[in-house]
Tab-separated table of C-alpha atoms and ligand atoms in Angstrom:
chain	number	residue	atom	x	y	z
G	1	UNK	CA	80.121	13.275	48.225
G	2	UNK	CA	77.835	12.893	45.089
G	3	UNK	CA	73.901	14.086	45.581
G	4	UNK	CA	71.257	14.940	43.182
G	5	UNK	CA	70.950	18.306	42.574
G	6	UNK	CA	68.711	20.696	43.737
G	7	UNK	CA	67.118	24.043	41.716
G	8	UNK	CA	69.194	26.136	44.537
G	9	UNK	CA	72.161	24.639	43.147
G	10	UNK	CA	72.035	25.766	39.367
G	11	UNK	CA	73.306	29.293	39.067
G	12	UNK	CA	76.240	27.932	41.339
G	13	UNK	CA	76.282	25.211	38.323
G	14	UNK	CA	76.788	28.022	35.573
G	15	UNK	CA	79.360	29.485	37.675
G	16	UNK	CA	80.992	25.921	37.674
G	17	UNK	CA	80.596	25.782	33.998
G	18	UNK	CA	81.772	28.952	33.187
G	19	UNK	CA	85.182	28.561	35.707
G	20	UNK	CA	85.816	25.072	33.916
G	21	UNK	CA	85.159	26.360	30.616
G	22	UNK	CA	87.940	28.527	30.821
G	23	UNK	CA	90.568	26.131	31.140
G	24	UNK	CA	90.476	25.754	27.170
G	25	UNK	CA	91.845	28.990	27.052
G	26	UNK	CA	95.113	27.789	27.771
G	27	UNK	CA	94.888	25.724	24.150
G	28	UNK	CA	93.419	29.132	21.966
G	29	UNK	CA	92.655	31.779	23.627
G	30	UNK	CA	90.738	33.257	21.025
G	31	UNK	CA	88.344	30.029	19.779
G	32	UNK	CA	87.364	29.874	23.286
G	33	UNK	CA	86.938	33.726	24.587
G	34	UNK	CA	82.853	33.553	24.269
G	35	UNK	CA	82.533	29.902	25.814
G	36	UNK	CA	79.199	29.961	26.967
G	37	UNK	CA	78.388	28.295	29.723
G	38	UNK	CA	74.676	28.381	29.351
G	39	UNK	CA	71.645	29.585	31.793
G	40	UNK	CA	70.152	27.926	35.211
G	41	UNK	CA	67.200	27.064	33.389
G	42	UNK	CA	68.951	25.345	30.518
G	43	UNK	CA	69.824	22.545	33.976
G	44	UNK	CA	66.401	22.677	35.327
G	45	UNK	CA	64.862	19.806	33.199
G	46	UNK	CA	68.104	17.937	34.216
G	47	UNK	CA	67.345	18.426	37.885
G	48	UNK	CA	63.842	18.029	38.097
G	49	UNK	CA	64.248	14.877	35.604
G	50	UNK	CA	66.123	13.382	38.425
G	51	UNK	CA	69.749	13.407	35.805
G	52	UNK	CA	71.586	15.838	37.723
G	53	UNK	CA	74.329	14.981	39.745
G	54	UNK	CA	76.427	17.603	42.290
G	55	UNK	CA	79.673	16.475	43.933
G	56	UNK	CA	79.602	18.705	47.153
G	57	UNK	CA	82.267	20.164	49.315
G	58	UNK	CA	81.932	19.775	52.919
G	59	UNK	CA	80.252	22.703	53.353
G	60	UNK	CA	77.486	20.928	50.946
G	61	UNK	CA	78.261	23.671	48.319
G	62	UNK	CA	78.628	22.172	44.508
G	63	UNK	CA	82.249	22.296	42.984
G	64	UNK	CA	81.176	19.888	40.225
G	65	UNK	CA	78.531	18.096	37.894
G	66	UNK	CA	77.256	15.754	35.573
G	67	UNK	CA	74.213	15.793	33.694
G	68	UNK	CA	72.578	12.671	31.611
G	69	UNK	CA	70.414	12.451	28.504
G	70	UNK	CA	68.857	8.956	27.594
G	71	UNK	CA	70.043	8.604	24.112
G	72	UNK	CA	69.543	5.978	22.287
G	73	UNK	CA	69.003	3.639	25.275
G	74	UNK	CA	72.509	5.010	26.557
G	75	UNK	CA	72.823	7.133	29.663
G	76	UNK	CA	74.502	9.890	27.626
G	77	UNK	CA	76.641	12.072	29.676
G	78	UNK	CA	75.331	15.580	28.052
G	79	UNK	CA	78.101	17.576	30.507
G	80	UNK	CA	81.030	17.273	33.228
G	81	UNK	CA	82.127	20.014	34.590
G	82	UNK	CA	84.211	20.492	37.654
G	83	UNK	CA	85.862	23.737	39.287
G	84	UNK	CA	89.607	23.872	38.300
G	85	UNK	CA	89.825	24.730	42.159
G	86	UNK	CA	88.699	21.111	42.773
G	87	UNK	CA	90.336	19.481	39.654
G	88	UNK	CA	92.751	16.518	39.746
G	89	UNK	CA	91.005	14.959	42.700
G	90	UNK	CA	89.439	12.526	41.178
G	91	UNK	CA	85.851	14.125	41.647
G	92	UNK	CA	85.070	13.843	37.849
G	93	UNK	CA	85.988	9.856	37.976
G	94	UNK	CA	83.440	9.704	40.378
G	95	UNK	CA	81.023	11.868	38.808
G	96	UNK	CA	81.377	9.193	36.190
G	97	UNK	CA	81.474	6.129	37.665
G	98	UNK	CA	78.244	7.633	39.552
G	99	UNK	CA	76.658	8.008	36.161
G	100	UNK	CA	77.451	4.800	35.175
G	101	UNK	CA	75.595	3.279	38.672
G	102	UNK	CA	72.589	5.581	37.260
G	103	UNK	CA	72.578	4.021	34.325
G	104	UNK	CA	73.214	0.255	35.128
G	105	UNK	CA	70.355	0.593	37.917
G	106	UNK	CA	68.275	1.369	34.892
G	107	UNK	CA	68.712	-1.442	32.731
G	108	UNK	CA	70.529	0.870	30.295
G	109	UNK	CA	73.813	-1.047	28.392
G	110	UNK	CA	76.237	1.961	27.956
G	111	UNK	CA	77.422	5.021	28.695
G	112	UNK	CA	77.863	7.691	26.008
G	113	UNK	CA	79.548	11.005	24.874
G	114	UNK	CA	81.007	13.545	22.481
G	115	UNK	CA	84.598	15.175	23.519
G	116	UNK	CA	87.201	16.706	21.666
G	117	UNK	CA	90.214	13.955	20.518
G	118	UNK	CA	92.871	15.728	21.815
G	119	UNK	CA	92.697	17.897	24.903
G	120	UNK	CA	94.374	16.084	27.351
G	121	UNK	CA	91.317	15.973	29.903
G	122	UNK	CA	88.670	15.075	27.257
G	123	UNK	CA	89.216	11.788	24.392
G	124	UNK	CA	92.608	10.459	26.572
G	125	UNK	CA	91.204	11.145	29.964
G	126	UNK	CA	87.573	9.330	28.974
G	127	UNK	CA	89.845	6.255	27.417
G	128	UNK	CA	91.636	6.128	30.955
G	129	UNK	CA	88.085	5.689	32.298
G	130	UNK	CA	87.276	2.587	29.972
G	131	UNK	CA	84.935	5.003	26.725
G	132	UNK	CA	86.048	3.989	23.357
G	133	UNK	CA	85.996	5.658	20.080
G	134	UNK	CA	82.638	5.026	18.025
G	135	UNK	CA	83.132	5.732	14.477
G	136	UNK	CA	81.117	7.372	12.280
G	137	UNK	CA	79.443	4.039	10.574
G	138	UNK	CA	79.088	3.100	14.827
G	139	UNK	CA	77.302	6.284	15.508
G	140	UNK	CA	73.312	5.635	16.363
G	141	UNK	CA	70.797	8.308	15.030
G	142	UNK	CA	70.144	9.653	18.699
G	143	UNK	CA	74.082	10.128	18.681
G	144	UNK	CA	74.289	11.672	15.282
G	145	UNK	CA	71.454	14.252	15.906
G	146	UNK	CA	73.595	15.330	19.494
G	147	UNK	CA	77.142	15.566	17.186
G	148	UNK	CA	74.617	17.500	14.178
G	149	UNK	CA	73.347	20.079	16.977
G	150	UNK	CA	76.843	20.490	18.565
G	151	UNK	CA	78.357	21.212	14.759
G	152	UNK	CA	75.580	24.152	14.539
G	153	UNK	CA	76.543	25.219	17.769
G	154	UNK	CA	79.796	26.061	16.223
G	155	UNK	CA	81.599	23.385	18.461
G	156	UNK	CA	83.768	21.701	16.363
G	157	UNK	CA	87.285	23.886	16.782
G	158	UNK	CA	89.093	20.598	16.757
G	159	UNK	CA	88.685	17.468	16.080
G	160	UNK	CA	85.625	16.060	18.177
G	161	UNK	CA	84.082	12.681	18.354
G	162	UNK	CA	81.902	10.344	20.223
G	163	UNK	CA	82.503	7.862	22.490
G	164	UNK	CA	80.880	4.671	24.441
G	165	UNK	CA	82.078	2.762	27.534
G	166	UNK	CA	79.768	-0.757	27.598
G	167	UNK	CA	78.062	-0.929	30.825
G	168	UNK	CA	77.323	-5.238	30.149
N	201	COA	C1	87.094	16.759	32.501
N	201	COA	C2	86.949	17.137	33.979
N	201	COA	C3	85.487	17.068	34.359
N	201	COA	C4	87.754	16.142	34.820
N	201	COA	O1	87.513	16.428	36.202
N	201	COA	P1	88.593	16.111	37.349
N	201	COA	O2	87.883	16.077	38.645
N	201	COA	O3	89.749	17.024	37.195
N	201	COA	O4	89.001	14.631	36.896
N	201	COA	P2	89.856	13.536	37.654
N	201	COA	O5	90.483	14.103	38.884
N	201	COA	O6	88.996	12.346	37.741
N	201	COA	O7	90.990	13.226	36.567
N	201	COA	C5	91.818	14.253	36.124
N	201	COA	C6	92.610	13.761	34.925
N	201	COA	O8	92.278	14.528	33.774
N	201	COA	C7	93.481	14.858	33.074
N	201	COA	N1	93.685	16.302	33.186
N	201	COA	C8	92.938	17.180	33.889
N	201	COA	N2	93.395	18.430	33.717
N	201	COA	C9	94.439	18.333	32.893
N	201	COA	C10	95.343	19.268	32.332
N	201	COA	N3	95.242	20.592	32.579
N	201	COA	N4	96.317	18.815	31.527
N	201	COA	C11	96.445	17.500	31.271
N	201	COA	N5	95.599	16.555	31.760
N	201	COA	C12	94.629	16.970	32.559
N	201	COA	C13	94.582	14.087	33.758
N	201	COA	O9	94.657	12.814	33.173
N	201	COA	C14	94.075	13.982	35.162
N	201	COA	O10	94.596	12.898	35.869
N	201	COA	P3	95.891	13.150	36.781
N	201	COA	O11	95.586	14.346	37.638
N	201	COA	O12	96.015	11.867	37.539
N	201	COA	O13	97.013	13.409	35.819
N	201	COA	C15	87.537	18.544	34.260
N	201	COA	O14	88.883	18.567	33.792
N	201	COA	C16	86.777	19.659	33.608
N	201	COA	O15	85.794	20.155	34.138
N	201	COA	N6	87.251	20.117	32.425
N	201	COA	C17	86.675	21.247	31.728
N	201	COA	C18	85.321	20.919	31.156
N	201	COA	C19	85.364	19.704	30.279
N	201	COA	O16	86.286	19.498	29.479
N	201	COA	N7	84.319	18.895	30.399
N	201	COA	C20	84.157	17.723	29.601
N	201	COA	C21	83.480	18.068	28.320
N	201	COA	S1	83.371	16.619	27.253
């Protein structure tokens, strides 16, 4: 089950983040030793903005989320995260697709992202789920500024680009 999420939820969030996170390990250990998987309060505007999203257990306990931006009159998907306990379930899909509802509902015409190009569960897995590539030339201003502040952030290890799946 998908619900909004709630301020209890958000250190349980980090933890998510943090456990997820790791699983980029596996492709360089050392680029990705000091992920960090930010603070509680850096997902508070997200919650109490109404653009966070918590897939539950049954026990109602969060083992994955999505947060939005508006960017650019796109519902932009800021992060996904989802417990590598709970991956391969399909739970990000429907994080996704639930984002995409969101969005729709509010009149806005696409979904967007940045990801790296070639991790198998970023640029591939988004294609699966209908995102295409946006070139550079493609890229809007709000998009530009989010790919700027993630290259200052010291994010692009790899190749990383962003991407667009039309909501019309
Ligand atoms: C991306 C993410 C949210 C997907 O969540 P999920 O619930 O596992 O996604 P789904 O079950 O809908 O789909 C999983 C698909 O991702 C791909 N995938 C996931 N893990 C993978 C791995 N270790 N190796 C190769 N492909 C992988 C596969 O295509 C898989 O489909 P399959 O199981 O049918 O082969 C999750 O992998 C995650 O949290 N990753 C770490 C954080 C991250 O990269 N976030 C996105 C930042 S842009």
């Amino acid at each position: 089950m998908i619900r909004p999420a709630r301020s209890e939820d958000l250190a349980l969030l980090v933890e998510i983040e943090r456990a997820a996170g790791a699983t980029f390990l596996q492709l360089d250990p050392d680029l990705f030793a000091d992920h960090d998987p930010g603070t509680a309060a850096d997902l508070r505007p997200y919650a109490d903005g109404g653009r966070a999203f918590v897939s539950v257990d049954a026990h109602d306990r969060p083992v994955g989320y999505l947060i939005l931006d508006v960017v650019d009159g796109a519902a932009h998907i800021e992060q996904v995260s989802v417990h590598p306990d709970h991956a391969r379930n399909g739970l990000g899909r429907a994080l996704i697709e639930h984002a995409a509802t969101w969005a729709s509902a509010r009149g806005l015409r696409s979904l967007t992202l940045t990801t790296y190009v070639d991790v198998p569960w970023n640029g591939p897995y988004y294609e699966r789920l209908g995102f295409r590539y946006v070139t550079e030339g493609e890229e809007t201003p709000g998009l530009g500024a989010v790919r700027e502040r993630e290259r200052a952030l010291g994010l692009e290890v790899w190749p990383r680009t962003s991407m667009r799946r039309s909501l019309a």
